[in-house]
CSV table of C-alpha atoms in Angstrom, one decimal:
chain,number,residue,atom,x,y,z
A,1,MET,CA,-5.4,3.2,4.1
A,2,VAL,CA,-2.7,3.5,1.4
A,3,HIS,CA,-2.3,0.3,-0.6
A,4,TYR,CA,-1.0,-1.0,-3.9
A,5,GLY,CA,-4.4,-0.4,-5.5
A,6,HIS,CA,-3.9,3.3,-4.9
A,7,SER,CA,-0.3,3.1,-6.2
A,8,ASN,CA,-1.6,1.5,-9.4
A,9,GLN,CA,-4.1,4.3,-9.8
A,10,LEU,CA,-1.4,6.9,-9.3
A,11,ARG,CA,0.9,5.1,-11.8
A,12,GLN,CA,-1.9,5.3,-14.4
A,13,ALA,CA,-2.6,8.9,-13.6
A,14,ARG,CA,1.0,9.9,-13.9
A,15,ALA,CA,1.1,8.3,-17.4
A,16,MET,CA,-1.7,10.7,-18.5
A,17,GLY,CA,0.3,13.8,-17.9
A,18,ASP,CA,3.7,15.3,-16.9
A,19,TYR,CA,3.3,16.2,-13.2
A,20,LEU,CA,1.2,14.5,-10.6
A,21,ILE,CA,-0.2,16.2,-7.6
A,22,VAL,CA,-2.1,14.0,-5.2
A,23,GLY,CA,-4.7,15.4,-2.9
A,24,VAL,CA,-4.9,13.7,0.5
A,25,HIS,CA,-7.8,14.2,2.8
A,26,THR,CA,-7.7,15.0,6.5
A,27,ASP,CA,-8.8,12.5,9.1
A,28,GLU,CA,-11.8,14.7,9.8
A,29,GLU,CA,-13.0,14.6,6.2
A,30,ILE,CA,-12.6,10.9,6.0
A,31,ALA,CA,-14.4,10.3,9.2
A,32,LYS,CA,-17.2,12.4,8.0
A,33,HIS,CA,-17.7,10.8,4.5
A,34,LYS,CA,-16.4,7.2,5.0
A,35,GLY,CA,-15.7,6.1,8.5
A,36,PRO,CA,-12.6,6.0,10.8
A,37,PRO,CA,-9.3,6.2,8.9
A,38,VAL,CA,-6.9,3.4,9.5
A,39,PHE,CA,-3.8,5.6,9.0
A,40,THR,CA,-3.6,9.1,10.4
A,41,GLN,CA,-3.3,12.0,8.0
A,42,GLU,CA,0.4,12.5,8.8
A,43,GLU,CA,1.0,8.8,8.1
A,44,ARG,CA,-0.9,9.0,4.8
A,45,TYR,CA,0.9,12.2,3.7
A,46,LYS,CA,4.2,10.5,4.2
A,47,MET,CA,3.1,7.2,2.5
A,48,VAL,CA,1.7,8.9,-0.6
A,49,GLN,CA,4.8,11.0,-0.9
A,50,ALA,CA,6.9,7.8,-0.9
A,51,ILE,CA,5.1,6.4,-3.9
A,52,LYS,CA,7.4,6.7,-6.9
A,53,TRP,CA,4.9,8.2,-9.4
A,54,VAL,CA,3.9,11.1,-7.1
A,55,ASP,CA,5.6,14.5,-7.8
A,56,GLU,CA,3.8,16.5,-5.0
A,57,ILE,CA,1.1,16.1,-2.4
A,58,ALA,CA,-1.7,18.5,-1.6
A,59,PRO,CA,-2.4,17.9,2.2
A,60,GLY,CA,-5.9,18.5,3.5
A,61,ALA,CA,-7.5,18.3,0.0
A,62,PRO,CA,-11.3,18.8,0.1
A,63,TYR,CA,-13.4,15.6,-0.3
A,64,VAL,CA,-15.3,17.0,-3.2
A,65,THR,CA,-12.9,18.0,-6.0
A,66,THR,CA,-13.9,21.4,-7.4
A,67,LEU,CA,-12.6,23.5,-10.3
A,68,GLU,CA,-11.3,25.9,-7.7
A,69,THR,CA,-9.0,23.2,-6.3
A,70,LEU,CA,-7.8,22.3,-9.8
A,71,ASP,CA,-7.0,25.9,-10.5
A,72,LYS,CA,-5.3,26.5,-7.2
A,73,TYR,CA,-2.8,23.8,-8.0
A,74,SER,CA,-2.6,24.8,-11.8
A,75,CYS,CA,-3.9,21.3,-12.8
A,76,ASP,CA,-5.3,20.7,-16.2
A,77,PHE,CA,-7.5,17.8,-15.1
A,78,CYS,CA,-8.1,15.3,-12.3
A,79,VAL,CA,-8.0,11.6,-12.4
A,80,HIS,CA,-10.1,9.0,-10.4
A,81,GLY,CA,-10.7,5.3,-10.6
A,82,ASP,CA,-13.7,3.9,-12.4
A,83,ASP,CA,-15.5,3.1,-9.2
A,84,ILE,CA,-18.0,5.6,-7.8
A,85,THR,CA,-17.3,8.0,-4.9
A,86,LEU,CA,-20.3,9.5,-3.2
A,87,THR,CA,-20.7,12.4,-0.7
A,88,ILE,CA,-22.7,11.9,2.5
A,89,ASP,CA,-25.9,12.7,0.6
A,90,GLY,CA,-25.1,10.2,-2.1
A,91,LYS,CA,-24.0,12.7,-4.8
A,92,ASP,CA,-21.1,12.0,-7.3
A,93,THR,CA,-18.1,13.9,-5.8
A,94,TYR,CA,-16.7,14.5,-9.3
A,95,GLU,CA,-19.9,16.1,-10.9
A,96,GLU,CA,-18.5,19.6,-11.3
A,97,VAL,CA,-15.1,18.6,-12.9
A,98,LYS,CA,-16.8,16.1,-15.2
A,99,THR,CA,-19.2,18.8,-16.5
A,100,ALA,CA,-16.3,21.1,-17.2
A,101,GLY,CA,-14.5,18.3,-19.1
A,102,ARG,CA,-11.5,18.3,-16.7
A,103,TYR,CA,-12.0,14.7,-15.5
A,104,ARG,CA,-10.2,11.5,-16.7
A,105,GLU,CA,-10.7,8.0,-15.5
A,106,CYS,CA,-8.3,5.1,-14.9
A,107,LYS,CA,-9.0,1.4,-14.2
A,108,ARG,CA,-9.5,0.3,-10.6
A,109,THR,CA,-7.2,-2.5,-9.4
A,110,GLN,CA,-9.2,-5.7,-9.2
A,111,GLY,CA,-9.0,-7.7,-6.0
A,112,VAL,CA,-8.0,-5.1,-3.4
A,113,SER,CA,-9.8,-2.4,-1.4
A,114,THR,CA,-9.4,-0.9,2.0
A,115,THR,CA,-12.7,-2.6,2.9
A,116,ASP,CA,-11.3,-6.0,1.8
A,117,LEU,CA,-8.0,-5.5,3.8
A,118,VAL,CA,-9.9,-4.4,6.9
A,119,GLY,CA,-12.1,-7.5,6.5
A,120,ARG,CA,-9.0,-9.8,6.4
A,121,MET,CA,-7.7,-8.2,9.5
A,122,LEU,CA,-11.0,-8.7,11.3
A,123,LEU,CA,-10.9,-12.4,10.5
A,124,MET,CA,-8.3,-12.6,13.3
A,125,THR,CA,-11.0,-11.9,15.9
A,126,LYS,CA,-13.6,-14.1,14.3
A,127,ALA,CA,-12.7,-17.1,12.2
A,128,HIS,CA,-15.7,-16.7,10.0
A,129,HIS,CA,-17.5,-14.2,7.7
A,130,SER,CA,-20.7,-12.9,9.2
A,131,ASN,CA,-23.8,-13.2,7.0
A,132,ILE,CA,-25.3,-10.1,8.4
A,133,GLY,CA,-25.7,-7.0,6.1
A,134,PRO,CA,-27.1,-6.2,2.7
A,135,LYS,CA,-27.6,-9.1,0.4
A,136,GLY,CA,-25.7,-9.0,-2.9
A,137,HIS,CA,-22.2,-7.7,-3.3
A,138,SER,CA,-21.1,-4.3,-4.6
A,139,PRO,CA,-18.5,-4.9,-7.3
A,140,TRP,CA,-16.4,-2.1,-5.8
A,141,THR,CA,-16.4,-3.0,-2.1
A,142,GLY,CA,-17.0,-6.7,-2.0
A,143,VAL,CA,-14.1,-9.0,-1.4
A,144,SER,CA,-12.5,-10.5,-4.4
A,145,GLN,CA,-9.1,-12.2,-5.1
A,146,PHE,CA,-6.2,-10.3,-6.5
A,147,LEU,CA,-4.6,-12.0,-9.5
A,148,GLN,CA,-0.9,-11.3,-10.2
A,149,THR,CA,0.3,-11.0,-13.8
A,150,SER,CA,3.7,-10.5,-15.2
A,151,GLN,CA,2.4,-7.3,-16.8
A,152,LYS,CA,1.6,-5.8,-13.5
A,153,ILE,CA,5.0,-6.5,-12.1
A,154,ILE,CA,6.6,-4.9,-15.2
A,155,GLN,CA,4.5,-1.8,-14.8
A,156,PHE,CA,5.6,-1.4,-11.2
A,157,ALA,CA,9.2,-2.4,-11.5
A,158,SER,CA,11.9,0.2,-12.0
A,159,GLY,CA,13.7,-1.9,-14.6
A,160,LYS,CA,17.0,-0.3,-13.5
A,161,GLU,CA,20.1,-2.4,-13.1
A,162,PRO,CA,22.7,-1.4,-10.6
A,163,GLU,CA,25.3,1.0,-12.0
A,164,PRO,CA,29.0,1.1,-11.3
A,165,GLY,CA,29.5,3.1,-8.1
A,166,ASP,CA,26.1,2.0,-6.6
A,167,THR,CA,26.0,0.8,-3.1
A,168,ILE,CA,24.0,-2.4,-3.2
A,169,ILE,CA,22.0,-2.7,0.0
A,170,TYR,CA,19.9,-5.8,0.9
A,171,VAL,CA,16.9,-5.7,3.3
A,172,ALA,CA,14.6,-8.6,4.0
A,173,GLY,CA,11.2,-9.1,5.7
A,174,ALA,CA,7.5,-9.6,5.2
A,175,PHE,CA,6.7,-5.9,4.5
A,176,ASP,CA,3.1,-6.8,5.2
A,177,LEU,CA,0.4,-4.1,4.9
A,178,PHE,CA,3.1,-1.8,3.7
A,179,HIS,CA,3.0,1.2,6.1
A,180,VAL,CA,4.8,4.3,7.2
A,181,GLY,CA,7.1,2.3,9.5
A,182,HIS,CA,8.4,0.5,6.4
A,183,VAL,CA,8.7,3.8,4.6
A,184,ASP,CA,10.7,5.4,7.4
A,185,PHE,CA,13.0,2.4,7.6
A,186,LEU,CA,13.6,2.3,3.8
A,187,GLU,CA,14.2,6.1,3.7
A,188,LYS,CA,16.8,5.8,6.5
A,189,VAL,CA,18.5,2.9,4.6
A,190,HIS,CA,18.4,5.0,1.4
A,191,GLN,CA,20.3,7.8,3.2
A,192,LEU,CA,23.2,5.5,4.1
A,193,ALA,CA,24.8,5.8,0.7
A,194,GLU,CA,25.5,8.4,-2.0
A,195,LYS,CA,24.1,6.1,-4.7
A,196,PRO,CA,22.0,3.5,-3.0
A,197,TYR,CA,20.5,0.5,-4.9
A,198,ILE,CA,18.1,-1.1,-2.4
A,199,ILE,CA,17.0,-4.8,-2.9
A,200,ALA,CA,14.1,-5.9,-0.8
A,201,GLY,CA,13.9,-9.6,-0.1
A,202,LEU,CA,10.3,-10.7,0.5
A,203,HIS,CA,9.6,-14.0,2.3
A,204,PHE,CA,6.9,-16.4,1.0
A,205,ASP,CA,3.6,-16.5,2.9
A,206,GLN,CA,4.4,-19.8,4.6
A,207,GLU,CA,7.7,-18.4,5.9
A,208,VAL,CA,6.1,-15.3,7.2
A,209,ASN,CA,3.4,-17.4,8.9
A,210,ARG,CA,6.1,-19.5,10.5
A,211,TYR,CA,7.7,-16.5,12.3
A,212,LYS,CA,4.6,-14.3,12.7
A,213,GLY,CA,1.9,-16.8,13.5
A,214,LYS,CA,-1.9,-16.1,13.6
A,215,ASN,CA,-3.2,-15.4,10.1
A,216,TYR,CA,-0.2,-13.4,9.0
A,217,PRO,CA,0.6,-12.2,6.4
A,218,ILE,CA,-2.5,-10.2,5.8
A,219,MET,CA,-1.3,-9.5,2.2
A,220,ASN,CA,0.0,-12.4,0.1
A,221,ILE,CA,3.4,-12.5,-1.6
A,222,HIS,CA,2.0,-11.0,-4.9
A,223,GLU,CA,0.4,-8.0,-3.1
A,224,ARG,CA,3.4,-7.4,-0.9
A,225,THR,CA,5.6,-7.4,-4.1
A,226,LEU,CA,3.7,-4.6,-5.7
A,227,SER,CA,3.5,-2.6,-2.4
A,228,VAL,CA,7.2,-2.6,-2.0
A,229,LEU,CA,8.0,-2.0,-5.7
A,230,ALA,CA,5.8,1.1,-5.6
A,231,CYS,CA,8.1,2.7,-3.0
A,232,ARG,CA,10.5,5.2,-4.5
A,233,TYR,CA,13.4,4.0,-2.3
A,234,VAL,CA,13.4,0.4,-3.6
A,235,SER,CA,15.1,-0.6,-6.8
A,236,GLU,CA,14.5,-4.3,-6.9
A,237,VAL,CA,12.5,-7.0,-5.1
A,238,VAL,CA,13.4,-10.7,-4.6
A,239,ILE,CA,10.0,-12.5,-4.7
A,240,GLY,CA,10.3,-15.3,-2.1
A,241,ALA,CA,13.7,-14.6,-0.6
A,242,PRO,CA,15.3,-17.3,1.6
A,243,TYR,CA,14.9,-16.6,5.3
A,244,ALA,CA,18.6,-17.0,5.9
A,245,VAL,CA,20.7,-14.4,4.1
A,246,THR,CA,23.2,-16.8,2.4
A,247,ALA,CA,26.6,-16.4,0.9
A,248,ASP,CA,25.0,-17.3,-2.5
A,249,LEU,CA,22.5,-14.5,-2.2
A,250,LEU,CA,25.1,-11.9,-1.2
A,251,ASP,CA,27.4,-12.9,-4.0
A,252,HIS,CA,24.7,-13.2,-6.6
A,253,PHE,CA,23.5,-9.6,-6.0
A,254,ARG,CA,27.0,-8.3,-5.1
A,255,VAL,CA,25.6,-6.9,-1.8
A,256,THR,CA,27.8,-4.4,0.1
A,257,LEU,CA,25.5,-3.8,3.0
A,258,VAL,CA,22.7,-5.7,4.8
A,259,CYS,CA,20.3,-3.8,7.0
A,260,HIS,CA,17.6,-4.7,9.5
A,261,GLY,CA,15.3,-2.6,11.5
A,262,MET,CA,14.8,-2.7,15.3
A,263,THR,CA,12.2,-5.5,15.2
A,264,GLU,CA,13.0,-8.9,16.7
A,265,VAL,CA,14.9,-11.3,14.5
A,266,VAL,CA,13.3,-14.8,14.8
A,267,PRO,CA,15.8,-17.6,14.5
A,268,ASP,CA,15.7,-19.8,11.3
A,269,LYS,CA,14.0,-23.2,11.5
A,270,ASP,CA,17.2,-24.9,12.7
A,271,GLY,CA,17.7,-22.2,15.4
A,272,SER,CA,20.4,-20.3,13.6
A,273,ASP,CA,20.7,-16.6,13.1
A,274,PRO,CA,19.4,-15.7,9.6
A,275,TYR,CA,22.0,-12.8,9.5
A,276,GLU,CA,25.0,-15.0,10.4
A,277,GLU,CA,26.7,-14.7,7.0
A,278,PRO,CA,26.5,-10.9,6.6
A,279,LYS,CA,27.6,-10.5,10.2
A,280,ARG,CA,30.6,-12.8,9.6
A,281,ARG,CA,31.5,-10.5,6.6
A,282,GLY,CA,31.1,-7.4,8.7
A,283,ILE,CA,28.4,-5.9,6.4
A,284,PHE,CA,25.4,-6.1,8.7
A,285,GLN,CA,23.9,-2.9,10.1
A,286,LEU,CA,20.9,-2.2,12.4
A,287,VAL,CA,18.9,0.8,11.3
A,288,ASP,CA,16.5,2.6,13.6
A,289,SER,CA,13.6,4.0,11.5
A,290,GLY,CA,12.5,6.2,14.4
A,291,SER,CA,9.0,4.8,13.9
A,292,ASN,CA,7.3,2.4,16.3
A,293,LEU,CA,4.5,1.5,13.9
A,294,THR,CA,4.3,-2.2,13.1
A,295,THR,CA,1.8,-4.3,11.2
A,296,ASP,CA,0.6,-5.6,14.6
A,297,ILE,CA,-0.3,-2.1,15.7
A,298,ILE,CA,-2.3,-1.5,12.5
A,299,VAL,CA,-4.3,-4.7,13.1
A,300,GLN,CA,-4.8,-3.6,16.8
A,301,ARG,CA,-6.2,-0.2,15.5
A,302,ILE,CA,-8.6,-2.1,13.3
A,303,ILE,CA,-9.8,-4.5,16.0
A,304,LYS,CA,-10.2,-1.6,18.5
A,305,ASN,CA,-12.4,0.2,15.9
A,306,ARG,CA,-13.9,-3.1,14.8
A,307,LEU,CA,-17.6,-2.2,15.2
A,308,GLU,CA,-17.1,1.2,13.6
A,309,PHE,CA,-15.3,-0.4,10.6
A,310,GLU,CA,-17.9,-3.1,10.2
A,311,ALA,CA,-20.6,-0.4,10.2
A,312,ARG,CA,-18.5,1.6,7.7
A,313,ASN,CA,-18.1,-1.4,5.3
A,314,GLN,CA,-21.8,-2.3,5.4
A,315,LYS,CA,-22.9,1.3,4.9
A,316,LYS,CA,-20.5,1.8,2.0
A,317,GLU,CA,-21.6,-1.3,0.3
A,318,ALA,CA,-25.3,-0.6,0.8
A,319,LYS,CA,-24.7,3.0,-0.7
A,320,GLU,CA,-22.9,1.6,-3.7
A,321,LEU,CA,-25.6,-1.1,-4.3
A,322,ALA,CA,-28.3,1.6,-4.1
A,323,VAL,CA,-26.5,3.6,-6.8
A,324,LEU,CA,-26.2,0.5,-9.0
A,325,GLU,CA,-29.9,-0.2,-8.6
A,326,ALA,CA,-30.7,3.4,-9.6
A,327,MET,CA,-28.4,3.1,-12.6
A,328,ARG,CA,-30.2,-0.1,-13.7
A,329,ARG,CA,-33.5,1.6,-13.4
A,330,LEU,CA,-32.3,4.4,-15.6
A,331,GLU,CA,-31.2,1.9,-18.2
C-alpha cells in the first residue's frame, strides 16, 4: 500500500538532503518477498509521485538496495525506517549500503502499517480478531493505535495562505484509505485553475459512518488528515468539515469553486442536498477523475485475497519475531 506512514518517512528523508528519489518495487518483487500487493505498481508509482516531498520516482526498483542502484541514480545515500526489512532468506536488505556508510535511518510512524490497515479491512468479514498465529507481537507489524499530535500536523501542513489571484477550490469527502482515485480527482481539480488553492474538507468518523455504513471509515479522522495533507495538490484541510457545504463555510474561506467527483452524493440527515448552496451560487462543478477506483474496491481486493493476506501477515510477524529473538540472544 501507500499510506501516511510512508509519507512521513519520505518527509524525513527529504529533510536529510536536497533531492529525493523514491524507488518503488514491481508487483512481482513484492509478491515474491512480502505477499500480494494491495495496489498495483502503476497505482503505486502514481501515488508516490503525488506525495509532496518526492522529487522523482525510480519505477521497478530492486527489492535489495545495492550500491549499484545508488550510483545509477547518483544518490549519495539511501534512507529507510528504523524497522527491519528482510529478504526471503531472512537477510537484512540494507547490509551492503550500511557497510559502505551510505545508509541513513529515519523514525517509523507509530500506529500504522499496511498489515494493520489490512487487518482493519478484514474485520468487515469477521467481527473478531482470530487468536491463531504466533504468540507475542512484533513491535513493527502488530496493531497499535496512531496518536495524533499538533507537531505531526505542522510537519505535514503546507503552512501557505492563499495569495491574491489564487482560485480557492473546495472539495469535501471521507478520503478514506487515500488512494489513486483520490489522487486522480485532486490532480484534475488542480488543473482547473492557473493558481489553484485546494481546500479539502474531511468529515468526522461518525458522519462518514452515517453515509458509508459498515465499519467505514477504515482510517480515522487523524489518519485521513495526514494522508490528504501529504498530497502535493492540497493546500489546506478542514478537520471535521460540516456535511452540508454552507454559506458560512464558503464565505469564511472565500471559495470560488466547489468540486465533487462522480461518486454518489448521499443526502444530508434532513434529506437536503449538501451542495445546495454552492449550486445556488453557480460555483458547483462535477469533475470526472477518469478513475473507477474507490475505497470499496480496495476493501474488495483485500477480502478476495483474504487468506493470502492473513498468511502474509502471520509470516511477516513470525519472521520479525525470529529476528528479535536472535538479537536478544546476541545481547
